[in-house]
Coordinates of N, CA and C in Angstrom, one line a residue:
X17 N 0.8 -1.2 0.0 CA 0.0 0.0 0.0 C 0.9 1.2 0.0
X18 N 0.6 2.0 -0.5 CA 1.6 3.7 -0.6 C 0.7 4.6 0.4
X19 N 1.4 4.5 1.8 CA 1.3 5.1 2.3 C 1.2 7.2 1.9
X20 N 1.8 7.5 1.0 CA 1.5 9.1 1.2 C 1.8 9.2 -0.8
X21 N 1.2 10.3 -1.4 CA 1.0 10.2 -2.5 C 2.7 11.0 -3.1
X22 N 2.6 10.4 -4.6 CA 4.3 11.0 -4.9 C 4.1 12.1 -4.7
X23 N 5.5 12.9 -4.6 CA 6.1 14.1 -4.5 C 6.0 14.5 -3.2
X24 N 5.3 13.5 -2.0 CA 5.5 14.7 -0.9 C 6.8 14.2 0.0
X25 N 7.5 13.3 0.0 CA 8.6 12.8 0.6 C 9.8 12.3 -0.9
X26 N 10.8 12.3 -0.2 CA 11.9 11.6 -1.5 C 11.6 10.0 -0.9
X27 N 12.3 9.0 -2.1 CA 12.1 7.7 -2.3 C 12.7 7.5 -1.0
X28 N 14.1 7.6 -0.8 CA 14.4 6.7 0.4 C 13.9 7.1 1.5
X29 N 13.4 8.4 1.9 CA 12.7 9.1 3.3 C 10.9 8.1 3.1
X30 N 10.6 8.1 2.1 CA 9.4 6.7 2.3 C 9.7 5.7 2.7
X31 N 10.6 5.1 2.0 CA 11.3 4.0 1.8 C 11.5 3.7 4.0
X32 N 12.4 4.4 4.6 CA 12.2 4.8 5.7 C 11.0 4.8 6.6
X33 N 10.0 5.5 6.2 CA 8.8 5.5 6.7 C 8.0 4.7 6.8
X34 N 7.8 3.8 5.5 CA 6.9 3.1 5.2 C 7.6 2.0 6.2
X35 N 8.8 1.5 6.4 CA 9.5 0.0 7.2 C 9.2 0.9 8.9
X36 N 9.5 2.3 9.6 CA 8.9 2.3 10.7 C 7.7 2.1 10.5
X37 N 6.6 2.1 10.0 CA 5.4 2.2 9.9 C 5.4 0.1 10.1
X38 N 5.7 -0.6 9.6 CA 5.8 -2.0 9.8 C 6.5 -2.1 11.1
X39 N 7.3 -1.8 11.9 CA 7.7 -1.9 12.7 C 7.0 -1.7 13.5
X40 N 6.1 -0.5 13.7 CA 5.2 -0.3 14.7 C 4.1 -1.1 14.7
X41 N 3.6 -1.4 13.6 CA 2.4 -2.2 13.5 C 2.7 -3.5 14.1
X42 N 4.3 -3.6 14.4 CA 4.6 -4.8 14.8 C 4.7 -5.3 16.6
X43 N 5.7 -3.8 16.8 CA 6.2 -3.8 18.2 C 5.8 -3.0 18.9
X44 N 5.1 -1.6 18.2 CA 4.9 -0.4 19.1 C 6.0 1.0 19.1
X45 N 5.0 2.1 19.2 CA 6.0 2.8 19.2 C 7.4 2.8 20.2
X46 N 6.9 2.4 21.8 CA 8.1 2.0 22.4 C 9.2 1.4 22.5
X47 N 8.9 0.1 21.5 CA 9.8 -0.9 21.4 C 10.7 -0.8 19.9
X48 N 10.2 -0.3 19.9 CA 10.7 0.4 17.4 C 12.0 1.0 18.2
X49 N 13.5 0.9 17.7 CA 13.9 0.9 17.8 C 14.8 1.8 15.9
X50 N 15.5 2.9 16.0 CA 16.3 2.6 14.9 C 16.9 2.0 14.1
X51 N 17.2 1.1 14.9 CA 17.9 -0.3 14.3 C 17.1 -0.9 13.7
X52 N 15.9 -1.0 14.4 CA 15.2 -2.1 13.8 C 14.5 -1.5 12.5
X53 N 14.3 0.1 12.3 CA 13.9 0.6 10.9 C 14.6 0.4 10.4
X54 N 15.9 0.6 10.6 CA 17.5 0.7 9.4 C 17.2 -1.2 8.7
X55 N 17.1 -2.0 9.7 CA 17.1 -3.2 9.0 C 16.2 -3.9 8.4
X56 N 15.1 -3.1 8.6 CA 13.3 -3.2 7.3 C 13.5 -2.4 6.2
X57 N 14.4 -1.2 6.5 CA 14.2 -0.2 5.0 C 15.6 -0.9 5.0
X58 N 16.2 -1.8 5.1 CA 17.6 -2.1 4.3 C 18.7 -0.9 4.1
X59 N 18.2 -0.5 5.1 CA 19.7 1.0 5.2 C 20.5 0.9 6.3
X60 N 21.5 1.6 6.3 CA 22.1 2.1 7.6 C 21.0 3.0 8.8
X61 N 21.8 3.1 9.9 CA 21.2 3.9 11.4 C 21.5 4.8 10.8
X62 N 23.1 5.2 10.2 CA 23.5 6.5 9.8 C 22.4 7.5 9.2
X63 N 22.0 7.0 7.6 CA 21.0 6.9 6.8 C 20.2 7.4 7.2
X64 N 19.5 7.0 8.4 CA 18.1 7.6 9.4 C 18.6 9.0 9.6
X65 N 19.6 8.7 10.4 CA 19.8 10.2 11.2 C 19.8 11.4 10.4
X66 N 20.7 11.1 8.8 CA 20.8 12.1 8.0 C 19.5 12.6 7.3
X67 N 18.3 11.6 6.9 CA 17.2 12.1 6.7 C 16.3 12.5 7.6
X68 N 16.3 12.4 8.7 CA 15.8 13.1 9.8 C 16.6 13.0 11.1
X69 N 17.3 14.6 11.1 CA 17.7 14.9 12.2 C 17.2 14.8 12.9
X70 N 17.6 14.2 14.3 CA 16.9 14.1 15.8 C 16.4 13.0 16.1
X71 N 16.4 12.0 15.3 CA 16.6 10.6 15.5 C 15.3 10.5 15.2
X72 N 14.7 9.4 16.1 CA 13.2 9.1 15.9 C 12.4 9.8 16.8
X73 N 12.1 10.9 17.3 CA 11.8 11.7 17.8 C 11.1 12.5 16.0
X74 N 12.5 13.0 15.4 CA 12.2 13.7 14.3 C 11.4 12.8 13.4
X75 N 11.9 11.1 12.7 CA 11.0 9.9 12.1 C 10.2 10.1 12.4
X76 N 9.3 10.0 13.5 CA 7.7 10.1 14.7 C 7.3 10.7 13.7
X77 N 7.6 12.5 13.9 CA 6.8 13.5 13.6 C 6.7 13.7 12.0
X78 N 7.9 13.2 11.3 CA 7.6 12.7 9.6 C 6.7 11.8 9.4
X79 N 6.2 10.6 10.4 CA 5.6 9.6 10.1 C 4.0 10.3 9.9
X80 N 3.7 11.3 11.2 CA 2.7 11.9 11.4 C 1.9 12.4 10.3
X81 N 3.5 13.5 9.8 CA 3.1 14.6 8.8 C 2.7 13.6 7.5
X82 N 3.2 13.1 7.1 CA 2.7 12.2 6.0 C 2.0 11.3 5.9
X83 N 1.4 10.6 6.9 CA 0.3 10.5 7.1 C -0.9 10.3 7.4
X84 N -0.9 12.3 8.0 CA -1.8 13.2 8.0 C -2.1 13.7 6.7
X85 N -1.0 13.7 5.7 CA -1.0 14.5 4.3 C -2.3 12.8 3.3
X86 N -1.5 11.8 3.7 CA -2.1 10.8 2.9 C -3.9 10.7 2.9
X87 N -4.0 10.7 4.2 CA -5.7 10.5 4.9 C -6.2 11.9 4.9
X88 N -5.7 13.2 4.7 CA -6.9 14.3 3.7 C -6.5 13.9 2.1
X89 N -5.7 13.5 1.8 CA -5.5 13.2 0.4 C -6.7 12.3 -0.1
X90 N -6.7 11.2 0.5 CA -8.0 10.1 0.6 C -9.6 11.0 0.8
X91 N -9.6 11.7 1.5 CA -10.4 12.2 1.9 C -11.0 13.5 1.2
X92 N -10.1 14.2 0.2 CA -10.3 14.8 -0.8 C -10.8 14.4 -1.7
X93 N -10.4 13.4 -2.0 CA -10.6 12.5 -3.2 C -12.5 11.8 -3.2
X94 N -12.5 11.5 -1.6 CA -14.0 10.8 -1.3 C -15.0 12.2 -1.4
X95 N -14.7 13.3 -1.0 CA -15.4 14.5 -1.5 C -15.7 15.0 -2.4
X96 N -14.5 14.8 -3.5 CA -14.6 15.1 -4.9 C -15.8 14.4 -5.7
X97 N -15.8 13.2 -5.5 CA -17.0 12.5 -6.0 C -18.7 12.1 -5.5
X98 N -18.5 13.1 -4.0 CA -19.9 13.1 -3.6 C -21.1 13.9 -4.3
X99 N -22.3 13.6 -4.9 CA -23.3 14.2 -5.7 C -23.8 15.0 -4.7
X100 N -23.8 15.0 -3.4 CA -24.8 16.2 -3.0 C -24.1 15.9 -1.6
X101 N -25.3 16.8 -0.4 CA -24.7 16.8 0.9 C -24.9 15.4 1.7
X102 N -25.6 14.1 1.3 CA -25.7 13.4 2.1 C -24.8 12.4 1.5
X103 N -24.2 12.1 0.4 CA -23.1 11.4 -0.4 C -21.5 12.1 0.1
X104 N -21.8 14.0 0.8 CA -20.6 13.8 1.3 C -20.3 13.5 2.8
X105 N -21.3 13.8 3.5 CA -21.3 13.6 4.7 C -21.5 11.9 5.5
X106 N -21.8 11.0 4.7 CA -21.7 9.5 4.2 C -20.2 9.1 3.9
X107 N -19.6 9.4 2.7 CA -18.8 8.8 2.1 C -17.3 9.7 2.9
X108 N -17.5 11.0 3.9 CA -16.5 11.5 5.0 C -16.3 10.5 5.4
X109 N -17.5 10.2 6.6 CA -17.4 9.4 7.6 C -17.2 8.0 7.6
X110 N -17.5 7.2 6.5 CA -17.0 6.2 6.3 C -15.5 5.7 5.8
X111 N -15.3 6.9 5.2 CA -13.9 7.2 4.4 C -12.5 7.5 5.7
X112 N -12.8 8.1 6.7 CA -12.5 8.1 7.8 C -12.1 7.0 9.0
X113 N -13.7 6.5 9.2 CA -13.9 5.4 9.9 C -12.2 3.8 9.3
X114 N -12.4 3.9 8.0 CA -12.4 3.0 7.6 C -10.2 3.1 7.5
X115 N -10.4 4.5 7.4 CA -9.0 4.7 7.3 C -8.1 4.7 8.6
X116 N -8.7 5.0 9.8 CA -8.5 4.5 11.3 C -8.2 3.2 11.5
X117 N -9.5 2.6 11.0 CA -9.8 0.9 11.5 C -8.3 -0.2 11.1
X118 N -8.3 0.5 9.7 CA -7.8 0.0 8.3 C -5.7 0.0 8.5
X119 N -5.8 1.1 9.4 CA -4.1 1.3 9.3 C -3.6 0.5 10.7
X120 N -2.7 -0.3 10.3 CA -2.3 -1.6 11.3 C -1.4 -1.1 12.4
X121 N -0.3 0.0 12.1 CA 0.4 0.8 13.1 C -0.2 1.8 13.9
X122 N -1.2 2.5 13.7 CA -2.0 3.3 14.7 C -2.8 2.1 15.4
X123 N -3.6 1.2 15.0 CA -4.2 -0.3 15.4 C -3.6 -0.6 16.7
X124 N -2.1 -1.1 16.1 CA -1.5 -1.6 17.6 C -1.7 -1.0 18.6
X125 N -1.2 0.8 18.2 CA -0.6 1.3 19.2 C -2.2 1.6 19.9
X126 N -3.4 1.9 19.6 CA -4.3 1.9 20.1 C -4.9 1.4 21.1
X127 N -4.2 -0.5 20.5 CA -4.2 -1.5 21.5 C -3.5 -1.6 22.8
X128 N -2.2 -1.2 22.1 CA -1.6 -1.4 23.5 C -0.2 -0.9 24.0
X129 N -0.2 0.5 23.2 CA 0.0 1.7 23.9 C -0.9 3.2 23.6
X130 N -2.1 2.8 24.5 CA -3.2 4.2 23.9 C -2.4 5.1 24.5
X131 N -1.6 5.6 25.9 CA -1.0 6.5 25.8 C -0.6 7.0 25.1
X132 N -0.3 6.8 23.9 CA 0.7 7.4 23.0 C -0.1 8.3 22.3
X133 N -1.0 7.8 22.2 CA -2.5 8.3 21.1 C -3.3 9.2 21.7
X134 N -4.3 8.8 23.1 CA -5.3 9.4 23.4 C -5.4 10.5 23.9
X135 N -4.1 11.0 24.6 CA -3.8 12.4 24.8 C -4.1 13.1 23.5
X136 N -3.5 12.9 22.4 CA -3.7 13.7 21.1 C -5.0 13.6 20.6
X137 N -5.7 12.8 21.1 CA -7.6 13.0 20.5 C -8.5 13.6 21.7
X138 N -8.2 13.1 22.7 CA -8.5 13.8 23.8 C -8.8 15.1 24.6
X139 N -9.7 15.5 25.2 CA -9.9 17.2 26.1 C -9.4 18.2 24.9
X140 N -8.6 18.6 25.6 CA -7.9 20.1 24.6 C -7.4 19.6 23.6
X141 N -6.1 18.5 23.6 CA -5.6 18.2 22.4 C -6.7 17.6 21.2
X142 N -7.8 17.6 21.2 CA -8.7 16.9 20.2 C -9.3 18.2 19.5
X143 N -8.7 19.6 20.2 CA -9.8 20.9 19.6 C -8.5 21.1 18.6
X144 N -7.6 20.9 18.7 CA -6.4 20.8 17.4 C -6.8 19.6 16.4
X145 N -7.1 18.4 16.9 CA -7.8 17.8 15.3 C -8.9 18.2 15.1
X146 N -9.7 18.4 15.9 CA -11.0 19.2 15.2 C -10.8 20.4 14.5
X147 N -10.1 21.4 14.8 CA -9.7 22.5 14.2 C -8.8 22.1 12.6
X148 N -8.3 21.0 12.4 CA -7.5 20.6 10.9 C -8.4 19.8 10.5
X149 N -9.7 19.1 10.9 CA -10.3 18.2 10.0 C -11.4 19.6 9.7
X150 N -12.3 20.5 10.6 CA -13.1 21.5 10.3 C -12.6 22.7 8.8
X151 N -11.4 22.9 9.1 CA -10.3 23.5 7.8 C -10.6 23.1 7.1
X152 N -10.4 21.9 6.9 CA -10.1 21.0 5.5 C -11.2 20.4 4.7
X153 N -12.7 20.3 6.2 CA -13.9 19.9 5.3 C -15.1 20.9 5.1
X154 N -14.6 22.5 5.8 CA -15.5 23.2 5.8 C -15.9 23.9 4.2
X155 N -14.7 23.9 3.3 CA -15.0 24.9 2.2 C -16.1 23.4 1.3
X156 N -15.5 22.1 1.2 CA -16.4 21.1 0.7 C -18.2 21.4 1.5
X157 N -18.7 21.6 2.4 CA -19.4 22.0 2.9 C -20.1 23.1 2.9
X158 N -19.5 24.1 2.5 CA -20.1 25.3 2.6 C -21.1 25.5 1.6
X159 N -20.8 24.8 0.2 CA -22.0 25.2 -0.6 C -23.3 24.1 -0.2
X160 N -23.4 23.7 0.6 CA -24.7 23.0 1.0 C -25.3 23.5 1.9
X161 N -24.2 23.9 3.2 CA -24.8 24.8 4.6 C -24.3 26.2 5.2
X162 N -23.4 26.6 4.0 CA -23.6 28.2 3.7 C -21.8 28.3 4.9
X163 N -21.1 29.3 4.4 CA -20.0 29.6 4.7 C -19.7 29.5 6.4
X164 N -20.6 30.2 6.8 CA -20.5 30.7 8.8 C -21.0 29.4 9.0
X165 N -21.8 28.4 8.9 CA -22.2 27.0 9.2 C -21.3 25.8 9.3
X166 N -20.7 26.4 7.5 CA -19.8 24.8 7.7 C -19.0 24.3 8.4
X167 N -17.8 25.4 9.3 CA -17.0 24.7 9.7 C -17.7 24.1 11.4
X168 N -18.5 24.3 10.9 CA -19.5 23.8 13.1 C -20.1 22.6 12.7
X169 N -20.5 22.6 10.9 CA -20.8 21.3 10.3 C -20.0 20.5 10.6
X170 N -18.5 20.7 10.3 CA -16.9 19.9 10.0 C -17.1 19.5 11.6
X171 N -16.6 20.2 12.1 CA -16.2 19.4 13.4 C -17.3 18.9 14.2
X172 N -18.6 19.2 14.1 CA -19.4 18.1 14.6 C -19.5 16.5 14.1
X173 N -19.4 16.6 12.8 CA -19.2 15.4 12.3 C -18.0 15.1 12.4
X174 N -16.7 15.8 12.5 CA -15.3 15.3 13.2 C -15.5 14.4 14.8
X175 N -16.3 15.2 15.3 CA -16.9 14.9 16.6 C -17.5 13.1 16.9
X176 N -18.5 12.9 15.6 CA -19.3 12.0 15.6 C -18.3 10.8 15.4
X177 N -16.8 10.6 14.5 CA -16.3 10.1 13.6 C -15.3 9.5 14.9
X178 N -14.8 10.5 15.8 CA -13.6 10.2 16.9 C -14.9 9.3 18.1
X179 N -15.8 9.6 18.2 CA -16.6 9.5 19.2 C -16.7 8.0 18.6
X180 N -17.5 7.4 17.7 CA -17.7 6.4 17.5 C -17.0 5.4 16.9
X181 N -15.5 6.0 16.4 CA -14.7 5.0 16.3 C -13.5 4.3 17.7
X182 N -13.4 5.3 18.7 CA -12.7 5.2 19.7 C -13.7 4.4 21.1
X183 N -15.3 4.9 21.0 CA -15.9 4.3 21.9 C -17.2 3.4 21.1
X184 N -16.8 2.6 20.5 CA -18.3 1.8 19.5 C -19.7 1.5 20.1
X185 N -20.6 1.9 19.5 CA -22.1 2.5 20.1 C -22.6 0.5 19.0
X186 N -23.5 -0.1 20.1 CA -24.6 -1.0 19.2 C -25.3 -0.2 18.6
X187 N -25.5 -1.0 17.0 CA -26.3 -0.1 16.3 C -25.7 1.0 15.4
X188 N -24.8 1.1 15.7 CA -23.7 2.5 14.6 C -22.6 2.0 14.2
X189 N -22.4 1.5 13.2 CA -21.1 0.9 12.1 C -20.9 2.2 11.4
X190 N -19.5 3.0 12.0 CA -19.5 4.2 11.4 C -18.1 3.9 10.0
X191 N -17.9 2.3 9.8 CA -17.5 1.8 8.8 C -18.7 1.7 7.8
X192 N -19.6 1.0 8.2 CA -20.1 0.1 7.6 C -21.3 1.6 6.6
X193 N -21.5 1.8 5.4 CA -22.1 2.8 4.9 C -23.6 2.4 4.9
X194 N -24.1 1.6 5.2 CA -25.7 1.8 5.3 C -25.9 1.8 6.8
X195 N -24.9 1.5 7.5 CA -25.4 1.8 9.0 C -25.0 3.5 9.2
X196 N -23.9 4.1 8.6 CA -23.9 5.6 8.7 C -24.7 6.2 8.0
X197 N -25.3 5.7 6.7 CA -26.4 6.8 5.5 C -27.9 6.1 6.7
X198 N -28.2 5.3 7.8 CA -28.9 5.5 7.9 C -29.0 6.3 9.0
X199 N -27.9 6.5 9.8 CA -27.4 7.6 11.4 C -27.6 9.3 10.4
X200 N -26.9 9.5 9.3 CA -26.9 10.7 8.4 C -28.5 10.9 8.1
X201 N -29.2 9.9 7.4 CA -30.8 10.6 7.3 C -31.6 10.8 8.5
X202 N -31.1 10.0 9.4 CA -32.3 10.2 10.8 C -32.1 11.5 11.5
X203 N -30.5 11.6 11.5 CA -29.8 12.9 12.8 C -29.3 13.9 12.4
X204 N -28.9 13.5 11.3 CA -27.6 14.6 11.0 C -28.5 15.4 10.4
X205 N -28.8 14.8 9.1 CA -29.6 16.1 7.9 C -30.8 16.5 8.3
X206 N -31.7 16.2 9.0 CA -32.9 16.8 9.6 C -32.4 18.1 10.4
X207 N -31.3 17.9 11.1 CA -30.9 18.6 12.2 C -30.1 19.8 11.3
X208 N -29.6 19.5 10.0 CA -28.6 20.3 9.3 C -29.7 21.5 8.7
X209 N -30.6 20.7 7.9 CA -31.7 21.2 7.3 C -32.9 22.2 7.7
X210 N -33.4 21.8 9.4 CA -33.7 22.8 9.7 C -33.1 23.8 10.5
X211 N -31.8 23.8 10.9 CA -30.6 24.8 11.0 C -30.9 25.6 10.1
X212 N -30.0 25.1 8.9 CA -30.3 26.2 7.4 C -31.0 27.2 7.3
X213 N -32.4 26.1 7.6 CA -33.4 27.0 6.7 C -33.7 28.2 7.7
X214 N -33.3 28.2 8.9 CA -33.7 29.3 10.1 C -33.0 30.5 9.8

């Protein structure tokens, strides 16, 4: 799988990324070691250090950036093809859900090192992902619920997306698309719609 789309890293800095990324899905981010990337991406320790200074400290935060770049890339793409507001607010949230569930190194560490994670979705640190997923999905939004709306759109359904993939509700498969297109007709768009129109 290609983890982040061409041009936004060089070959070997993927190349790098993509083997911590197996590593973690393997051992965790505690136990990932330099070495043990240098010896999945078939490079030297040296190798590491010079494409990211500061060791894996710096790796981490490249692994982040790219992908965070890959999953709105995906997520662009699921917007681009939605016909109207309930095809995009469906095909987000599932697109989402699925890209969470879907990636084996955030998986582990979820399992069993959530410290690593839940601070950053969590209380304050979660008004920072809500504040870059509301960015990113408010202008897709705006022509359905009007400029000053969308971004309260974005992050409520950013809201709905962290909430039911981290704590799972019976009855809401926020993977599964006819269990969200039926949560989206009952809750969401009644509630969107008579907003609007007021």
């Amino acid at each position: 799988m290609t983890l982040v789309g061409p041009g936004r890293v060089g070959t070997q800095e993927q190349r790098v990324i993509d083997a911590a990324l197996r590593c973690i899905a393997r051992w965790g981010v505690g136990k990932t070691t330099l070495d043990d990337v240098a010896r999945e991406a078939s490079c030297s320790r040296a190798t590491i250090y010079r494409q990211f200074p500061g060791g894996k400290d710096a790796l981490l935060g490249a692994i982040a950036r790219t992908e965070l770049a890959r999953f709105f890339s995906g997520l662009a793409r699921t917007f681009d093809e939605a016909a109207d507001l309930e095809d995009l607010l469906v095909g987000g949230v599932v697109y989402a859900s699925r890209a969470i569930a879907g990636h084996e190194a955030l998986q582990f560490v979820l399992a069993y090192e959530p410290e690593v994670v839940l601070p950053k979705v969590a209380f304050r640190q979660a008004d920072r992902v809500l504040t870059a997923v509301s960015a990113f999905a408010a202008p897709y939004l705006a022509p359905h619920v009007g400029d000053e709306e969308a971004p309260r759109v974005a992050e409520w359904v950013g809201r709905l997306v962290l909430t039911y993939t981290l704590a799972p509700a019976d009855g809401v498969d926020v993977g599964d698309e006819e269990s969200v297109r039926r949560l989206v007709r009952t809750f969401v768009l009644p509630g969107l719609v008579s907003h609007v129109k007021q």
